Amino acid sequence: MRADKVTPQSLLSQKQNGTAIAAVTAYDYPTARLADESGIDIVLVGDSLGMAVLGYEDTLSVTMEEMLHHARAVRRAVQQAMLVVDFPYGSYQISVEDTVRNALRFVKESGSQAVKLEGGVSQATRVQALTTAEIPVFGHIGLIPQSVHRMGGYRVQGLSEATAAQVCKDALALQAAGAIALVLEGIPRELAASITSLLTIPTIGIGAGPDCDGQILVFHDLFSLSFRQPPKFVRSFGNAATLIRNGLEDFREAVRTRSFPNDRESYHMPAGVSIELTGAHQPANGKR
Ligand code: KIV
């Protein structure tokens, strides 16, 4: 575990002194606790919750109540890392007032230290309003999963001069509006490198190459728990699915063969206490 708490200022120092920022998503107490104890800088309760944990097709169905429920579990585990919570689709698209109201819920009801929203220039007013309300904001640009229908799928963004220039404009608009960091997702590494050197705030990449100020991955992708073909940018750092599947098969076999539980795993009557069952309580097949 890190000795110090992660703050907006410490993230900025990491950018300035070149210490790469390590970030991961988490949605529950045990995984958030492991992330925090491992010295991860940022724990994001992402709306990837919908796909990683709740079994939805995409992130669009995730609700405020689901985000709050999981964020509270993560909050109980995280001590040193910065806890960031994602706005789910529909919780900030309608009005600036809704955006601030929902962000205040994240802070008050789940102890979130920062919020994250998707979109660039079009979200600058909201970022400004949240910043005025003293809520630190992470922007998220490039491939933004909540815009899957507009993008026509999960496609790499910024591949032409015009679209690359738009991603740059988005980055600058969010920084000017007060964002404390930006997630750059699914853009060419050259574009991510240019944006990273252009901005004074840190960039956290996912599918944006190695030149960002930090990297984030979805927990279930990191440990091969996502039950899908992972995107090209994912590296598996351990196969938890195999570990758990093997363990469950061993458990099933141990139960079937009655090698679990054994005598040491059983409670015993105290010496001298006998069991006298009346007929009504005796098991019909004589098994105990
Ligand atoms: O929801 C999420 O997990 C995210 C990360 C992929 C950055 O937004």
PDB file of C-alpha atoms and ligand atoms in Angstrom:
ATOM      1  CA  MET A   1       0.000   0.000   0.000  1.00  0.00           C
ATOM      2  CA  ARG A   2       1.203   3.567  -0.703  1.00  0.00           C
ATOM      3  CA  ALA A   3       2.188   5.676   2.311  1.00  0.00           C
ATOM      4  CA  ASP A   4       0.407   8.793   1.057  1.00  0.00           C
ATOM      5  CA  LYS A   5      -3.107   9.510  -0.204  1.00  0.00           C
ATOM      6  CA  VAL A   6      -3.518  10.268  -3.901  1.00  0.00           C
ATOM      7  CA  THR A   7      -4.820  13.790  -4.559  1.00  0.00           C
ATOM      8  CA  PRO A   8      -5.293  15.968  -7.653  1.00  0.00           C
ATOM      9  CA  GLN A   9      -2.014  17.669  -6.702  1.00  0.00           C
ATOM     10  CA  SER A  10      -0.097  14.373  -6.377  1.00  0.00           C
ATOM     11  CA  LEU A  11      -1.368  13.236  -9.796  1.00  0.00           C
ATOM     12  CA  LEU A  12      -0.114  16.501 -11.263  1.00  0.00           C
ATOM     13  CA  SER A  13       3.290  15.968  -9.603  1.00  0.00           C
ATOM     14  CA  GLN A  14       3.409  12.470 -11.103  1.00  0.00           C
ATOM     15  CA  LYS A  15       2.934  13.994 -14.568  1.00  0.00           C
ATOM     16  CA  GLN A  16       5.581  16.616 -13.869  1.00  0.00           C
ATOM     17  CA  ASN A  17       8.180  14.204 -12.492  1.00  0.00           C
ATOM     18  CA  GLY A  18       7.420  11.436 -15.007  1.00  0.00           C
ATOM     19  CA  THR A  19       6.108   8.818 -12.545  1.00  0.00           C
ATOM     20  CA  ALA A  20       3.519   6.924 -14.581  1.00  0.00           C
ATOM     21  CA  ILE A  21       0.038   6.745 -13.031  1.00  0.00           C
ATOM     22  CA  ALA A  22      -1.389   3.216 -12.603  1.00  0.00           C
ATOM     23  CA  ALA A  23      -5.178   3.012 -12.586  1.00  0.00           C
ATOM     24  CA  VAL A  24      -7.631   0.114 -12.570  1.00  0.00           C
ATOM     25  CA  THR A  25     -11.378  -0.327 -12.378  1.00  0.00           C
ATOM     26  CA  ALA A  26     -13.030  -2.063  -9.413  1.00  0.00           C
ATOM     27  CA  TYR A  27     -16.657  -2.721  -8.551  1.00  0.00           C
ATOM     28  CA  ASP A  28     -16.557  -4.546  -5.208  1.00  0.00           C
ATOM     29  CA  TYR A  29     -14.800  -4.675  -1.840  1.00  0.00           C
ATOM     30  CA  PRO A  30     -12.267  -7.500  -2.384  1.00  0.00           C
ATOM     31  CA  THR A  31     -10.920  -6.354  -5.750  1.00  0.00           C
ATOM     32  CA  ALA A  32     -10.817  -2.697  -4.654  1.00  0.00           C
ATOM     33  CA  ARG A  33      -8.979  -3.687  -1.505  1.00  0.00           C
ATOM     34  CA  LEU A  34      -6.398  -5.682  -3.485  1.00  0.00           C
ATOM     35  CA  ALA A  35      -5.922  -2.741  -5.875  1.00  0.00           C
ATOM     36  CA  ASP A  36      -5.434  -0.301  -3.014  1.00  0.00           C
ATOM     37  CA  GLU A  37      -3.046  -2.608  -1.161  1.00  0.00           C
ATOM     38  CA  SER A  38      -1.043  -3.051  -4.381  1.00  0.00           C
ATOM     39  CA  GLY A  39      -0.244   0.660  -4.568  1.00  0.00           C
ATOM     40  CA  ILE A  40      -2.540   1.449  -7.516  1.00  0.00           C
ATOM     41  CA  ASP A  41      -2.955   5.246  -7.803  1.00  0.00           C
ATOM     42  CA  ILE A  42      -6.548   5.487  -9.058  1.00  0.00           C
ATOM     43  CA  VAL A  43      -9.468   3.106  -8.540  1.00  0.00           C
ATOM     44  CA  LEU A  44     -12.278   3.844 -10.994  1.00  0.00           C
ATOM     45  CA  VAL A  45     -15.770   2.516 -10.465  1.00  0.00           C
ATOM     46  CA  GLY A  46     -16.348   2.541 -14.209  1.00  0.00           C
ATOM     47  CA  ASP A  47     -19.683   2.095 -15.891  1.00  0.00           C
ATOM     48  CA  SER A  48     -17.927  -0.908 -17.450  1.00  0.00           C
ATOM     49  CA  LEU A  49     -19.592  -2.377 -14.333  1.00  0.00           C
ATOM     50  CA  GLY A  50     -22.487  -3.117 -16.689  1.00  0.00           C
ATOM     51  CA  MET A  51     -20.496  -5.445 -18.921  1.00  0.00           C
ATOM     52  CA  ALA A  52     -17.802  -6.690 -16.514  1.00  0.00           C
ATOM     53  CA  VAL A  53     -20.041  -7.598 -13.577  1.00  0.00           C
ATOM     54  CA  LEU A  54     -23.742  -7.207 -14.365  1.00  0.00           C
ATOM     55  CA  GLY A  55     -23.731  -9.101 -17.677  1.00  0.00           C
ATOM     56  CA  TYR A  56     -25.215  -6.305 -19.816  1.00  0.00           C
ATOM     57  CA  GLU A  57     -24.497  -6.072 -23.568  1.00  0.00           C
ATOM     58  CA  ASP A  58     -23.058  -2.550 -23.256  1.00  0.00           C
ATOM     59  CA  THR A  59     -22.729   0.246 -20.696  1.00  0.00           C
ATOM     60  CA  LEU A  60     -25.909   2.087 -21.672  1.00  0.00           C
ATOM     61  CA  SER A  61     -28.287   0.350 -19.241  1.00  0.00           C
ATOM     62  CA  VAL A  62     -26.261   1.083 -16.103  1.00  0.00           C
ATOM     63  CA  THR A  63     -28.169   3.251 -13.602  1.00  0.00           C
ATOM     64  CA  MET A  64     -27.179   5.776 -10.933  1.00  0.00           C
ATOM     65  CA  GLU A  65     -28.404   3.374  -8.232  1.00  0.00           C
ATOM     66  CA  GLU A  66     -26.195   0.557  -9.567  1.00  0.00           C
ATOM     67  CA  MET A  67     -23.174   2.869  -9.697  1.00  0.00           C
ATOM     68  CA  LEU A  68     -23.817   4.101  -6.148  1.00  0.00           C
ATOM     69  CA  HIS A  69     -24.297   0.571  -4.789  1.00  0.00           C
ATOM     70  CA  HIS A  70     -20.937  -0.597  -6.173  1.00  0.00           C
ATOM     71  CA  ALA A  71     -19.127   2.672  -5.417  1.00  0.00           C
ATOM     72  CA  ARG A  72     -20.072   2.349  -1.731  1.00  0.00           C
ATOM     73  CA  ALA A  73     -18.551  -1.147  -1.598  1.00  0.00           C
ATOM     74  CA  VAL A  74     -15.369   0.113  -3.243  1.00  0.00           C
ATOM     75  CA  ARG A  75     -15.225   3.123  -0.899  1.00  0.00           C
ATOM     76  CA  ARG A  76     -15.149   0.801   2.119  1.00  0.00           C
ATOM     77  CA  ALA A  77     -11.996  -0.827   0.703  1.00  0.00           C
ATOM     78  CA  VAL A  78      -9.981   2.071  -0.689  1.00  0.00           C
ATOM     79  CA  GLN A  79      -7.774   4.018   1.692  1.00  0.00           C
ATOM     80  CA  GLN A  80      -4.911   5.546  -0.282  1.00  0.00           C
ATOM     81  CA  ALA A  81      -5.850   5.465  -3.963  1.00  0.00           C
ATOM     82  CA  MET A  82      -8.073   8.155  -5.465  1.00  0.00           C
ATOM     83  CA  LEU A  83     -11.655   6.908  -5.848  1.00  0.00           C
ATOM     84  CA  VAL A  84     -13.241   8.065  -9.113  1.00  0.00           C
ATOM     85  CA  VAL A  85     -16.828   7.214 -10.069  1.00  0.00           C
ATOM     86  CA  ASP A  86     -18.238   7.219 -13.603  1.00  0.00           C
ATOM     87  CA  PHE A  87     -21.425   9.024 -14.536  1.00  0.00           C
ATOM     88  CA  PRO A  88     -23.670   6.378 -16.165  1.00  0.00           C
ATOM     89  CA  TYR A  89     -25.387   7.131 -19.463  1.00  0.00           C
ATOM     90  CA  GLY A  90     -28.370   9.437 -18.959  1.00  0.00           C
ATOM     91  CA  SER A  91     -27.156  10.903 -15.668  1.00  0.00           C
ATOM     92  CA  TYR A  92     -25.470  13.980 -17.206  1.00  0.00           C
ATOM     93  CA  GLN A  93     -26.768  14.263 -20.772  1.00  0.00           C
ATOM     94  CA  ILE A  94     -29.992  16.096 -19.920  1.00  0.00           C
ATOM     95  CA  SER A  95     -29.034  19.243 -18.021  1.00  0.00           C
ATOM     96  CA  VAL A  96     -26.200  20.898 -16.145  1.00  0.00           C
ATOM     97  CA  GLU A  97     -28.385  20.865 -12.995  1.00  0.00           C
ATOM     98  CA  ASP A  98     -28.888  17.084 -13.226  1.00  0.00           C
ATOM     99  CA  THR A  99     -25.159  16.653 -13.734  1.00  0.00           C
ATOM    100  CA  VAL A 100     -24.261  18.571 -10.581  1.00  0.00           C
ATOM    101  CA  ARG A 101     -27.073  16.924  -8.565  1.00  0.00           C
ATOM    102  CA  ASN A 102     -25.897  13.446  -9.556  1.00  0.00           C
ATOM    103  CA  ALA A 103     -22.244  14.282  -8.894  1.00  0.00           C
ATOM    104  CA  LEU A 104     -23.188  15.511  -5.422  1.00  0.00           C
ATOM    105  CA  ARG A 105     -24.880  12.150  -4.827  1.00  0.00           C
ATOM    106  CA  PHE A 106     -21.623  10.381  -5.760  1.00  0.00           C
ATOM    107  CA  VAL A 107     -19.681  12.518  -3.310  1.00  0.00           C
ATOM    108  CA  LYS A 108     -22.195  12.399  -0.447  1.00  0.00           C
ATOM    109  CA  GLU A 109     -23.542   8.844  -0.816  1.00  0.00           C
ATOM    110  CA  SER A 110     -20.424   6.986  -1.961  1.00  0.00           C
ATOM    111  CA  GLY A 111     -17.489   9.118  -0.823  1.00  0.00           C
ATOM    112  CA  SER A 112     -16.230   9.564  -4.356  1.00  0.00           C
ATOM    113  CA  GLN A 113     -13.262  11.969  -4.666  1.00  0.00           C
ATOM    114  CA  ALA A 114     -13.752  12.685  -8.364  1.00  0.00           C
ATOM    115  CA  VAL A 115     -16.242  11.929 -11.112  1.00  0.00           C
ATOM    116  CA  LYS A 116     -15.697  10.994 -14.759  1.00  0.00           C
ATOM    117  CA  LEU A 117     -17.815  11.836 -17.788  1.00  0.00           C
ATOM    118  CA  GLU A 118     -17.510  11.049 -21.477  1.00  0.00           C
ATOM    119  CA  GLY A 119     -17.271  13.664 -24.237  1.00  0.00           C
ATOM    120  CA  GLY A 120     -15.221  16.725 -25.131  1.00  0.00           C
ATOM    121  CA  VAL A 121     -16.168  20.233 -26.217  1.00  0.00           C
ATOM    122  CA  SER A 122     -19.871  19.444 -25.711  1.00  0.00           C
ATOM    123  CA  GLN A 123     -19.272  18.653 -22.027  1.00  0.00           C
ATOM    124  CA  ALA A 124     -17.143  21.712 -21.175  1.00  0.00           C
ATOM    125  CA  THR A 125     -20.043  23.599 -19.538  1.00  0.00           C
ATOM    126  CA  ARG A 126     -20.779  20.615 -17.294  1.00  0.00           C
ATOM    127  CA  VAL A 127     -17.131  20.227 -16.324  1.00  0.00           C
ATOM    128  CA  GLN A 128     -17.060  23.923 -15.430  1.00  0.00           C
ATOM    129  CA  ALA A 129     -20.209  23.610 -13.285  1.00  0.00           C
ATOM    130  CA  LEU A 130     -18.835  20.566 -11.444  1.00  0.00           C
ATOM    131  CA  THR A 131     -15.531  22.326 -10.851  1.00  0.00           C
ATOM    132  CA  THR A 132     -17.426  25.328  -9.443  1.00  0.00           C
ATOM    133  CA  ALA A 133     -19.209  22.877  -7.114  1.00  0.00           C
ATOM    134  CA  GLU A 134     -15.723  21.750  -5.874  1.00  0.00           C
ATOM    135  CA  ILE A 135     -16.000  18.327  -7.504  1.00  0.00           C
ATOM    136  CA  PRO A 136     -12.851  17.200  -9.333  1.00  0.00           C
ATOM    137  CA  VAL A 137     -13.608  15.911 -12.838  1.00  0.00           C
ATOM    138  CA  PHE A 138     -11.925  13.397 -15.113  1.00  0.00           C
ATOM    139  CA  GLY A 139     -12.768  13.800 -18.805  1.00  0.00           C
ATOM    140  CA  HIS A 140     -12.898  10.829 -21.188  1.00  0.00           C
ATOM    141  CA  ILE A 141     -12.404  11.325 -24.937  1.00  0.00           C
ATOM    142  CA  GLY A 142     -11.600   9.375 -28.111  1.00  0.00           C
ATOM    143  CA  LEU A 143     -13.492   6.070 -28.171  1.00  0.00           C
ATOM    144  CA  ILE A 144     -16.300   6.793 -25.722  1.00  0.00           C
ATOM    145  CA  PRO A 145     -18.377   3.647 -25.102  1.00  0.00           C
ATOM    146  CA  GLN A 146     -21.590   5.523 -24.220  1.00  0.00           C
ATOM    147  CA  SER A 147     -21.561   6.845 -27.825  1.00  0.00           C
ATOM    148  CA  VAL A 148     -21.410   3.336 -29.305  1.00  0.00           C
ATOM    149  CA  HIS A 149     -24.488   3.900 -31.500  1.00  0.00           C
ATOM    150  CA  ARG A 150     -23.216   7.224 -32.906  1.00  0.00           C
ATOM    151  CA  MET A 151     -19.731   5.754 -33.524  1.00  0.00           C
ATOM    152  CA  GLY A 152     -21.252   2.682 -35.236  1.00  0.00           C
ATOM    153  CA  GLY A 153     -19.435   0.317 -32.859  1.00  0.00           C
ATOM    154  CA  TYR A 154     -16.351   0.395 -30.662  1.00  0.00           C
ATOM    155  CA  ARG A 155     -14.013   1.929 -33.246  1.00  0.00           C
ATOM    156  CA  VAL A 156     -10.626   3.598 -32.897  1.00  0.00           C
ATOM    157  CA  GLN A 157     -11.120   7.382 -33.153  1.00  0.00           C
ATOM    158  CA  GLY A 158      -8.922  10.193 -34.502  1.00  0.00           C
ATOM    159  CA  LEU A 159      -7.508   8.312 -37.473  1.00  0.00           C
ATOM    160  CA  SER A 160      -7.874  11.203 -39.948  1.00  0.00           C
ATOM    161  CA  GLU A 161      -6.395  14.704 -39.716  1.00  0.00           C
ATOM    162  CA  ALA A 162      -9.828  16.203 -39.133  1.00  0.00           C
ATOM    163  CA  THR A 163     -10.915  13.749 -36.421  1.00  0.00           C
ATOM    164  CA  ALA A 164      -7.501  13.906 -34.729  1.00  0.00           C
ATOM    165  CA  ALA A 165      -7.820  17.712 -34.613  1.00  0.00           C
ATOM    166  CA  GLN A 166     -11.283  17.290 -33.038  1.00  0.00           C
ATOM    167  CA  VAL A 167      -9.913  14.993 -30.314  1.00  0.00           C
ATOM    168  CA  CYS A 168      -7.224  17.628 -29.613  1.00  0.00           C
ATOM    169  CA  LYS A 169      -9.895  20.347 -29.381  1.00  0.00           C
ATOM    170  CA  ASP A 170     -11.874  18.156 -26.978  1.00  0.00           C
ATOM    171  CA  ALA A 171      -8.816  17.706 -24.771  1.00  0.00           C
ATOM    172  CA  LEU A 172      -8.053  21.429 -24.651  1.00  0.00           C
ATOM    173  CA  ALA A 173     -11.692  22.351 -23.972  1.00  0.00           C
ATOM    174  CA  LEU A 174     -11.912  19.954 -21.015  1.00  0.00           C
ATOM    175  CA  GLN A 175      -8.634  21.194 -19.558  1.00  0.00           C
ATOM    176  CA  ALA A 176      -9.771  24.822 -19.932  1.00  0.00           C
ATOM    177  CA  ALA A 177     -13.066  23.937 -18.218  1.00  0.00           C
ATOM    178  CA  GLY A 178     -11.201  22.638 -15.160  1.00  0.00           C
ATOM    179  CA  ALA A 179     -10.835  18.855 -15.660  1.00  0.00           C
ATOM    180  CA  ILE A 180      -8.037  17.470 -13.470  1.00  0.00           C
ATOM    181  CA  ALA A 181      -7.159  14.556 -15.780  1.00  0.00           C
ATOM    182  CA  LEU A 182      -8.289  12.972 -19.044  1.00  0.00           C
ATOM    183  CA  VAL A 183      -8.847   9.370 -20.027  1.00  0.00           C
ATOM    184  CA  LEU A 184      -7.768   8.895 -23.660  1.00  0.00           C
ATOM    185  CA  GLU A 185      -9.366   5.771 -25.074  1.00  0.00           C
ATOM    186  CA  GLY A 186      -8.922   4.043 -28.428  1.00  0.00           C
ATOM    187  CA  ILE A 187      -6.849   6.617 -30.323  1.00  0.00           C
ATOM    188  CA  PRO A 188      -3.533   6.260 -32.216  1.00  0.00           C
ATOM    189  CA  ARG A 189      -0.481   6.401 -29.966  1.00  0.00           C
ATOM    190  CA  GLU A 190       0.936   9.368 -31.937  1.00  0.00           C
ATOM    191  CA  LEU A 191      -2.200  11.415 -31.243  1.00  0.00           C
ATOM    192  CA  ALA A 192      -2.186  10.437 -27.544  1.00  0.00           C
ATOM    193  CA  ALA A 193       1.493  11.431 -27.311  1.00  0.00           C
ATOM    194  CA  SER A 194       0.791  14.863 -28.871  1.00  0.00           C
ATOM    195  CA  ILE A 195      -2.170  15.508 -26.562  1.00  0.00           C
ATOM    196  CA  THR A 196      -0.146  14.392 -23.532  1.00  0.00           C
ATOM    197  CA  SER A 197       2.641  16.856 -24.306  1.00  0.00           C
ATOM    198  CA  LEU A 198       0.149  19.622 -25.126  1.00  0.00           C
ATOM    199  CA  LEU A 199      -1.737  19.382 -21.812  1.00  0.00           C
ATOM    200  CA  THR A 200      -0.638  20.413 -18.335  1.00  0.00           C
ATOM    201  CA  ILE A 201      -3.057  17.893 -16.726  1.00  0.00           C
ATOM    202  CA  PRO A 202      -2.318  14.130 -16.730  1.00  0.00           C
ATOM    203  CA  THR A 203      -3.606  11.796 -19.444  1.00  0.00           C
ATOM    204  CA  ILE A 204      -4.537   8.207 -18.598  1.00  0.00           C
ATOM    205  CA  GLY A 205      -4.529   5.923 -21.620  1.00  0.00           C
ATOM    206  CA  ILE A 206      -6.528   2.818 -22.503  1.00  0.00           C
ATOM    207  CA  GLY A 207      -5.761   1.657 -26.005  1.00  0.00           C
ATOM    208  CA  ALA A 208      -3.848   4.911 -26.553  1.00  0.00           C
ATOM    209  CA  GLY A 209      -0.243   3.687 -26.501  1.00  0.00           C
ATOM    210  CA  PRO A 210       2.585   4.023 -24.012  1.00  0.00           C
ATOM    211  CA  ASP A 211       3.199   7.785 -24.074  1.00  0.00           C
ATOM    212  CA  CYS A 212       0.284   8.841 -21.848  1.00  0.00           C
ATOM    213  CA  ASP A 213       0.996   9.954 -18.273  1.00  0.00           C
ATOM    214  CA  GLY A 214      -0.668   6.780 -17.000  1.00  0.00           C
ATOM    215  CA  GLN A 215      -2.577   3.661 -17.993  1.00  0.00           C
ATOM    216  CA  ILE A 216      -5.891   2.156 -16.962  1.00  0.00           C
ATOM    217  CA  LEU A 217      -7.362  -1.292 -17.615  1.00  0.00           C
ATOM    218  CA  VAL A 218     -10.644  -2.905 -16.698  1.00  0.00           C
ATOM    219  CA  PHE A 219     -10.006  -5.306 -13.784  1.00  0.00           C
ATOM    220  CA  HIS A 220     -11.774  -8.224 -15.475  1.00  0.00           C
ATOM    221  CA  ASP A 221      -9.648  -7.785 -18.637  1.00  0.00           C
ATOM    222  CA  LEU A 222      -6.440  -7.669 -16.549  1.00  0.00           C
ATOM    223  CA  PHE A 223      -7.248 -11.086 -15.086  1.00  0.00           C
ATOM    224  CA  SER A 224      -8.965 -12.787 -18.056  1.00  0.00           C
ATOM    225  CA  LEU A 225     -12.376 -12.713 -16.399  1.00  0.00           C
ATOM    226  CA  SER A 226     -14.306 -10.940 -19.132  1.00  0.00           C
ATOM    227  CA  PHE A 227     -15.601 -13.946 -21.168  1.00  0.00           C
ATOM    228  CA  ARG A 228     -14.998 -12.145 -24.482  1.00  0.00           C
ATOM    229  CA  GLN A 229     -12.217 -11.723 -27.007  1.00  0.00           C
ATOM    230  CA  PRO A 230     -10.231  -8.888 -25.416  1.00  0.00           C
ATOM    231  CA  PRO A 231      -9.396  -5.811 -27.497  1.00  0.00           C
ATOM    232  CA  LYS A 232      -5.843  -5.572 -28.928  1.00  0.00           C
ATOM    233  CA  PHE A 233      -4.650  -3.196 -26.196  1.00  0.00           C
ATOM    234  CA  VAL A 234      -5.428  -5.552 -23.292  1.00  0.00           C
ATOM    235  CA  ARG A 235      -2.620  -7.478 -21.644  1.00  0.00           C
ATOM    236  CA  SER A 236      -3.614 -10.264 -19.241  1.00  0.00           C
ATOM    237  CA  PHE A 237      -1.627 -10.120 -16.000  1.00  0.00           C
ATOM    238  CA  GLY A 238      -3.021 -13.386 -14.657  1.00  0.00           C
ATOM    239  CA  ASN A 239      -5.703 -15.923 -15.497  1.00  0.00           C
ATOM    240  CA  ALA A 240      -8.183 -15.772 -12.649  1.00  0.00           C
ATOM    241  CA  ALA A 241     -10.854 -17.555 -14.719  1.00  0.00           C
ATOM    242  CA  THR A 242      -8.702 -20.695 -14.986  1.00  0.00           C
ATOM    243  CA  LEU A 243      -7.727 -20.512 -11.319  1.00  0.00           C
ATOM    244  CA  ILE A 244     -11.352 -20.193 -10.190  1.00  0.00           C
ATOM    245  CA  ARG A 245     -12.710 -22.787 -12.655  1.00  0.00           C
ATOM    246  CA  ASN A 246     -10.095 -25.354 -11.544  1.00  0.00           C
ATOM    247  CA  GLY A 247     -10.852 -24.603  -7.904  1.00  0.00           C
ATOM    248  CA  LEU A 248     -14.606 -25.007  -8.431  1.00  0.00           C
ATOM    249  CA  GLU A 249     -14.122 -28.332 -10.264  1.00  0.00           C
ATOM    250  CA  ASP A 250     -11.901 -29.568  -7.417  1.00  0.00           C
ATOM    251  CA  PHE A 251     -14.542 -28.472  -4.892  1.00  0.00           C
ATOM    252  CA  ARG A 252     -17.326 -30.239  -6.827  1.00  0.00           C
ATOM    253  CA  GLU A 253     -15.260 -33.440  -6.938  1.00  0.00           C
ATOM    254  CA  ALA A 254     -14.392 -33.226  -3.248  1.00  0.00           C
ATOM    255  CA  VAL A 255     -18.095 -32.891  -2.427  1.00  0.00           C
ATOM    256  CA  ARG A 256     -19.106 -35.758  -4.753  1.00  0.00           C
ATOM    257  CA  THR A 257     -16.432 -38.099  -3.338  1.00  0.00           C
ATOM    258  CA  ARG A 258     -17.218 -36.974   0.215  1.00  0.00           C
ATOM    259  CA  SER A 259     -13.588 -36.022   0.842  1.00  0.00           C
ATOM    260  CA  PHE A 260     -14.861 -32.581   1.826  1.00  0.00           C
ATOM    261  CA  PRO A 261     -15.375 -31.787   4.636  1.00  0.00           C
ATOM    262  CA  ASN A 262     -13.064 -34.082   6.591  1.00  0.00           C
ATOM    263  CA  ASP A 263     -13.045 -34.639  10.330  1.00  0.00           C
ATOM    264  CA  ARG A 264     -10.760 -31.633  11.017  1.00  0.00           C
ATOM    265  CA  GLU A 265     -13.220 -29.444   9.139  1.00  0.00           C
ATOM    266  CA  SER A 266     -16.121 -30.636  11.334  1.00  0.00           C
ATOM    267  CA  TYR A 267     -17.437 -29.610  14.750  1.00  0.00           C
ATOM    268  CA  HIS A 268     -17.724 -32.264  17.499  1.00  0.00           C
ATOM    269  CA  MET A 269     -20.028 -32.726  20.446  1.00  0.00           C
ATOM    270  CA  PRO A 270     -18.308 -31.954  23.761  1.00  0.00           C
ATOM    271  CA  ALA A 271     -17.103 -35.065  25.629  1.00  0.00           C
ATOM    272  CA  GLY A 272     -19.845 -36.590  27.748  1.00  0.00           C
ATOM    273  CA  VAL A 273     -22.748 -35.000  25.888  1.00  0.00           C
ATOM    274  CA  SER A 274     -24.917 -37.582  24.164  1.00  0.00           C
ATOM    275  CA  ILE A 275     -27.441 -37.043  21.440  1.00  0.00           C
ATOM    276  CA  GLU A 276     -30.865 -38.447  22.089  1.00  0.00           C
ATOM    277  CA  LEU A 277     -33.145 -37.968  19.152  1.00  0.00           C
ATOM    278  CA  THR A 278     -36.837 -38.590  19.406  1.00  0.00           C
ATOM    279  CA  GLY A 279     -38.351 -40.625  16.551  1.00  0.00           C
ATOM    280  CA  ALA A 280     -39.801 -37.529  14.864  1.00  0.00           C
ATOM    281  CA  HIS A 281     -36.323 -36.006  14.394  1.00  0.00           C
ATOM    282  CA  GLN A 282     -34.522 -39.055  13.083  1.00  0.00           C
ATOM    283  CA  PRO A 283     -33.547 -38.808   9.426  1.00  0.00           C
ATOM    284  CA  ALA A 284     -35.496 -41.324   7.339  1.00  0.00           C
ATOM    285  CA  ASN A 285     -32.406 -42.724   5.537  1.00  0.00           C
ATOM    286  CA  GLY A 286     -30.258 -42.808   8.666  1.00  0.00           C
ATOM    287  CA  LYS A 287     -27.664 -40.474   7.130  1.00  0.00           C
ATOM    288  CA  ARG A 288     -26.298 -37.485   9.060  1.00  0.00           C
TER     289      ARG A 288
HETATM  290  O1  KIV B   1     -15.972   2.401 -17.493  1.00  0.00           O
HETATM  291  C1  KIV B   1     -14.753   2.189 -17.537  1.00  0.00           C
HETATM  292  O2  KIV B   1     -14.244   1.173 -17.084  1.00  0.00           O
HETATM  293  C2  KIV B   1     -13.914   3.211 -18.145  1.00  0.00           C
HETATM  294  C3  KIV B   1     -12.473   2.852 -18.358  1.00  0.00           C
HETATM  295  C4  KIV B   1     -12.391   1.934 -19.498  1.00  0.00           C
HETATM  296  C5  KIV B   1     -11.640   4.049 -18.537  1.00  0.00           C
HETATM  297  O3  KIV B   1     -14.376   4.239 -18.475  1.00  0.00           O
END
